[in-house]
Amino acid sequence: MPKTQFTDAIALLKADHRKVEDLFDKFEKARSNKQKIAEEICNELKIHAAIEEEIFYPSFRGKIEDDVLNEAYVEHDGVKVLVNDIASGGDDEFYDAKVTVLGEKVRHHVHEEERRGDGMFAQVRKTEVDLVELRDRMMARKQELMQQAKSGGLPPAQLAVVQLAA
Ligand SMILES: [Fe+2]
């Protein structure tokens, strides 16, 4: 995946969003191989959440509304709880429902980021942060994680802010 494929960090994240939306559509329509599609969704979301939380979000702390960033972290944690459950492979009677609800959560989160006017990306564009430099760092991290997913598999996603009772 050449770096030049995306003009900046936002283009990279939007491409991730479109990819995962397509995978959810594919899952809904599939009659077989559903678990394989769900695993792909989980890997995509783990990698996407990691590059946003490690690189993208921290770059805008103090530069865009705190509420928008804080809600994004909490939404990610909600997504990760389902991702970790689905990725653990237990094919139970709630499996399809979990993937469907995960899709709804992700679509909501994507909307919060991409919404015109006051969405996260709209706010980000108004800052002086170098979105091309950010893209390069995010691509490098993404490639590293994709490699890890391919070789040994990714560990469960770590929750950033939500505390679960033991
Ligand atoms: Fe996100």
mmCIF file of C-alpha atoms and ligand atoms in Angstrom:
data_model
loop_
_atom_site.group_PDB
_atom_site.id
_atom_site.type_symbol
_atom_site.label_atom_id
_atom_site.label_comp_id
_atom_site.label_asym_id
_atom_site.label_seq_id
_atom_site.Cartn_x
_atom_site.Cartn_y
_atom_site.Cartn_z
ATOM 1 C CA MET A 1 0.000 0.000 0.000
ATOM 2 C CA PRO A 2 1.935 3.094 -1.184
ATOM 3 C CA LYS A 3 1.837 6.134 1.055
ATOM 4 C CA THR A 4 0.752 8.326 -1.834
ATOM 5 C CA GLN A 5 -2.564 6.475 -2.055
ATOM 6 C CA PHE A 6 -3.990 8.863 0.532
ATOM 7 C CA THR A 7 -3.594 12.618 0.405
ATOM 8 C CA ASP A 8 -3.538 13.009 4.191
ATOM 9 C CA ALA A 9 -4.423 11.449 7.547
ATOM 10 C CA ILE A 10 -8.141 12.107 7.107
ATOM 11 C CA ALA A 11 -8.205 10.440 3.694
ATOM 12 C CA LEU A 12 -6.528 7.406 5.237
ATOM 13 C CA LEU A 13 -9.072 7.185 8.070
ATOM 14 C CA LYS A 14 -12.014 7.695 5.703
ATOM 15 C CA ALA A 15 -10.755 4.872 3.483
ATOM 16 C CA ASP A 16 -10.637 2.651 6.589
ATOM 17 C CA HIS A 17 -14.224 3.646 7.376
ATOM 18 C CA ARG A 18 -15.441 2.754 3.870
ATOM 19 C CA LYS A 19 -13.625 -0.571 4.004
ATOM 20 C CA VAL A 20 -15.167 -1.609 7.289
ATOM 21 C CA GLU A 21 -18.652 -0.451 6.213
ATOM 22 C CA ASP A 22 -18.306 -2.685 3.144
ATOM 23 C CA LEU A 23 -17.297 -5.598 5.346
ATOM 24 C CA PHE A 24 -20.386 -5.137 7.534
ATOM 25 C CA ASP A 25 -22.574 -5.123 4.397
ATOM 26 C CA LYS A 26 -20.809 -8.258 3.223
ATOM 27 C CA PHE A 27 -21.395 -9.929 6.587
ATOM 28 C CA GLU A 28 -25.117 -9.127 6.522
ATOM 29 C CA LYS A 29 -25.498 -10.649 3.050
ATOM 30 C CA ALA A 30 -23.223 -13.653 3.515
ATOM 31 C CA ARG A 31 -24.612 -17.154 3.955
ATOM 32 C CA SER A 32 -21.284 -18.839 4.556
ATOM 33 C CA ASN A 33 -17.848 -17.778 5.768
ATOM 34 C CA LYS A 34 -19.437 -15.278 8.123
ATOM 35 C CA GLN A 35 -16.886 -15.935 10.822
ATOM 36 C CA LYS A 36 -14.051 -15.146 8.421
ATOM 37 C CA ILE A 37 -15.635 -11.816 7.512
ATOM 38 C CA ALA A 38 -16.205 -11.030 11.191
ATOM 39 C CA GLU A 39 -12.554 -11.778 11.947
ATOM 40 C CA GLU A 40 -11.513 -9.393 9.204
ATOM 41 C CA ILE A 41 -13.812 -6.737 10.684
ATOM 42 C CA CYS A 42 -12.227 -7.249 14.117
ATOM 43 C CA ASN A 43 -8.686 -6.913 12.775
ATOM 44 C CA GLU A 44 -9.585 -3.794 10.793
ATOM 45 C CA LEU A 45 -11.181 -2.190 13.841
ATOM 46 C CA LYS A 46 -8.323 -3.087 16.179
ATOM 47 C CA ILE A 47 -5.812 -1.521 13.809
ATOM 48 C CA HIS A 48 -7.979 1.513 13.092
ATOM 49 C CA ALA A 49 -8.617 2.182 16.793
ATOM 50 C CA ALA A 50 -4.906 1.784 17.553
ATOM 51 C CA ILE A 51 -3.706 4.308 14.976
ATOM 52 C CA GLU A 52 -6.383 6.780 16.011
ATOM 53 C CA GLU A 53 -5.714 6.436 19.732
ATOM 54 C CA GLU A 54 -1.920 6.228 19.540
ATOM 55 C CA ILE A 55 -1.331 8.892 16.909
ATOM 56 C CA PHE A 56 -4.359 10.778 15.585
ATOM 57 C CA TYR A 57 -6.385 11.738 18.669
ATOM 58 C CA PRO A 58 -3.417 12.832 20.840
ATOM 59 C CA SER A 59 -2.299 15.206 18.089
ATOM 60 C CA PHE A 60 -5.494 17.224 18.540
ATOM 61 C CA ARG A 61 -5.793 17.363 22.327
ATOM 62 C CA GLY A 62 -6.174 21.033 23.242
ATOM 63 C CA LYS A 63 -6.752 21.966 19.602
ATOM 64 C CA ILE A 64 -10.336 20.725 19.062
ATOM 65 C CA GLU A 65 -13.281 20.299 21.481
ATOM 66 C CA ASP A 66 -12.411 18.011 24.403
ATOM 67 C CA ASP A 67 -15.923 16.541 24.358
ATOM 68 C CA VAL A 68 -15.465 15.281 20.821
ATOM 69 C CA LEU A 69 -12.187 13.542 21.661
ATOM 70 C CA ASN A 70 -13.424 12.143 24.970
ATOM 71 C CA GLU A 71 -16.552 10.688 23.405
ATOM 72 C CA ALA A 72 -14.455 9.103 20.672
ATOM 73 C CA TYR A 73 -12.344 7.234 23.258
ATOM 74 C CA VAL A 74 -15.452 6.000 25.070
ATOM 75 C CA GLU A 75 -17.080 4.933 21.800
ATOM 76 C CA HIS A 76 -13.915 3.061 20.833
ATOM 77 C CA ASP A 77 -13.947 1.195 24.137
ATOM 78 C CA GLY A 78 -17.576 0.174 23.541
ATOM 79 C CA VAL A 79 -16.578 -1.078 20.107
ATOM 80 C CA LYS A 80 -13.554 -2.933 21.533
ATOM 81 C CA VAL A 81 -15.646 -4.855 24.083
ATOM 82 C CA LEU A 82 -17.677 -6.351 21.230
ATOM 83 C CA VAL A 83 -14.624 -6.779 18.995
ATOM 84 C CA ASN A 84 -12.777 -8.766 21.670
ATOM 85 C CA ASP A 85 -15.820 -10.919 22.305
ATOM 86 C CA ILE A 86 -16.369 -11.624 18.595
ATOM 87 C CA ALA A 87 -12.651 -12.191 17.948
ATOM 88 C CA SER A 88 -12.517 -14.791 20.719
ATOM 89 C CA GLY A 89 -14.394 -16.933 18.246
ATOM 90 C CA GLY A 90 -17.246 -18.219 20.363
ATOM 91 C CA ASP A 91 -19.866 -19.001 17.738
ATOM 92 C CA ASP A 92 -22.929 -18.691 19.984
ATOM 93 C CA GLU A 93 -26.564 -17.877 19.215
ATOM 94 C CA PHE A 94 -25.794 -14.166 19.744
ATOM 95 C CA TYR A 95 -22.894 -14.090 17.282
ATOM 96 C CA ASP A 96 -24.774 -12.459 14.401
ATOM 97 C CA ALA A 97 -26.485 -10.021 16.769
ATOM 98 C CA LYS A 98 -23.112 -8.983 18.190
ATOM 99 C CA VAL A 99 -21.720 -8.263 14.733
ATOM 100 C CA THR A 100 -24.879 -6.364 13.754
ATOM 101 C CA VAL A 101 -24.776 -4.201 16.886
ATOM 102 C CA LEU A 102 -21.051 -3.656 16.389
ATOM 103 C CA GLY A 103 -21.851 -2.387 12.881
ATOM 104 C CA GLU A 104 -24.387 0.063 14.292
ATOM 105 C CA LYS A 105 -21.890 1.361 16.857
ATOM 106 C CA VAL A 106 -19.211 1.781 14.206
ATOM 107 C CA ARG A 107 -21.553 3.629 11.837
ATOM 108 C CA HIS A 108 -22.503 6.017 14.630
ATOM 109 C CA HIS A 109 -18.846 6.615 15.471
ATOM 110 C CA VAL A 110 -17.924 7.175 11.824
ATOM 111 C CA HIS A 111 -20.723 9.725 11.558
ATOM 112 C CA GLU A 112 -19.403 11.605 14.613
ATOM 113 C CA GLU A 113 -15.987 11.808 12.996
ATOM 114 C CA GLU A 114 -17.075 12.659 9.468
ATOM 115 C CA ARG A 115 -20.118 14.856 10.124
ATOM 116 C CA ARG A 116 -19.974 18.122 8.157
ATOM 117 C CA GLY A 117 -19.641 21.354 10.061
ATOM 118 C CA ASP A 118 -18.718 20.341 13.603
ATOM 119 C CA GLY A 119 -17.638 16.690 13.287
ATOM 120 C CA MET A 120 -14.173 15.689 14.469
ATOM 121 C CA PHE A 121 -12.532 15.782 11.044
ATOM 122 C CA ALA A 122 -14.091 19.177 10.252
ATOM 123 C CA GLN A 123 -12.565 20.520 13.493
ATOM 124 C CA VAL A 124 -9.237 18.839 12.758
ATOM 125 C CA ARG A 125 -9.032 20.548 9.356
ATOM 126 C CA LYS A 126 -9.199 23.936 11.071
ATOM 127 C CA THR A 127 -6.046 23.270 13.144
ATOM 128 C CA GLU A 128 -2.474 23.847 11.957
ATOM 129 C CA VAL A 129 -1.461 20.197 12.540
ATOM 130 C CA ASP A 130 0.411 18.699 9.571
ATOM 131 C CA LEU A 131 -1.988 16.035 8.287
ATOM 132 C CA VAL A 132 0.513 14.670 5.783
ATOM 133 C CA GLU A 133 3.164 14.015 8.407
ATOM 134 C CA LEU A 134 0.441 12.426 10.521
ATOM 135 C CA ARG A 135 -0.572 10.198 7.607
ATOM 136 C CA ASP A 136 2.980 8.911 7.272
ATOM 137 C CA ARG A 137 3.239 7.997 10.944
ATOM 138 C CA MET A 138 -0.198 6.347 10.880
ATOM 139 C CA MET A 139 0.613 4.364 7.725
ATOM 140 C CA ALA A 140 3.845 3.089 9.245
ATOM 141 C CA ARG A 141 2.052 1.933 12.396
ATOM 142 C CA LYS A 142 -0.782 0.462 10.357
ATOM 143 C CA GLN A 143 1.603 -1.590 8.242
ATOM 144 C CA GLU A 144 3.316 -2.880 11.366
ATOM 145 C CA LEU A 145 -0.013 -3.978 12.870
ATOM 146 C CA MET A 146 -1.208 -5.524 9.593
ATOM 147 C CA GLN A 147 1.969 -7.563 9.532
ATOM 148 C CA GLN A 148 1.339 -8.667 13.108
ATOM 149 C CA ALA A 149 -2.269 -9.624 12.235
ATOM 150 C CA LYS A 150 -0.961 -11.734 9.371
ATOM 151 C CA SER A 151 1.799 -13.484 11.274
ATOM 152 C CA GLY A 152 0.781 -14.198 14.858
ATOM 153 C CA GLY A 153 -2.566 -12.445 15.078
ATOM 154 C CA LEU A 154 -3.444 -9.319 17.054
ATOM 155 C CA PRO A 155 -3.943 -9.447 20.839
ATOM 156 C CA PRO A 156 -7.311 -8.343 22.282
ATOM 157 C CA ALA A 157 -7.819 -4.580 22.023
ATOM 158 C CA GLN A 158 -6.955 -2.730 25.245
ATOM 159 C CA LEU A 159 -9.641 -0.490 26.689
ATOM 160 C CA ALA A 160 -8.416 3.102 26.924
ATOM 161 C CA VAL A 161 -10.802 4.677 29.429
ATOM 162 C CA VAL A 162 -13.688 2.346 30.324
ATOM 163 C CA GLN A 163 -13.153 0.269 33.476
ATOM 164 C CA LEU A 164 -14.725 -3.169 33.536
ATOM 165 C CA ALA A 165 -15.496 -4.825 36.878
ATOM 166 C CA ALA A 166 -13.221 -7.812 37.411
HETATM 167 FE FE FE B 1 -12.494 6.102 15.434
#
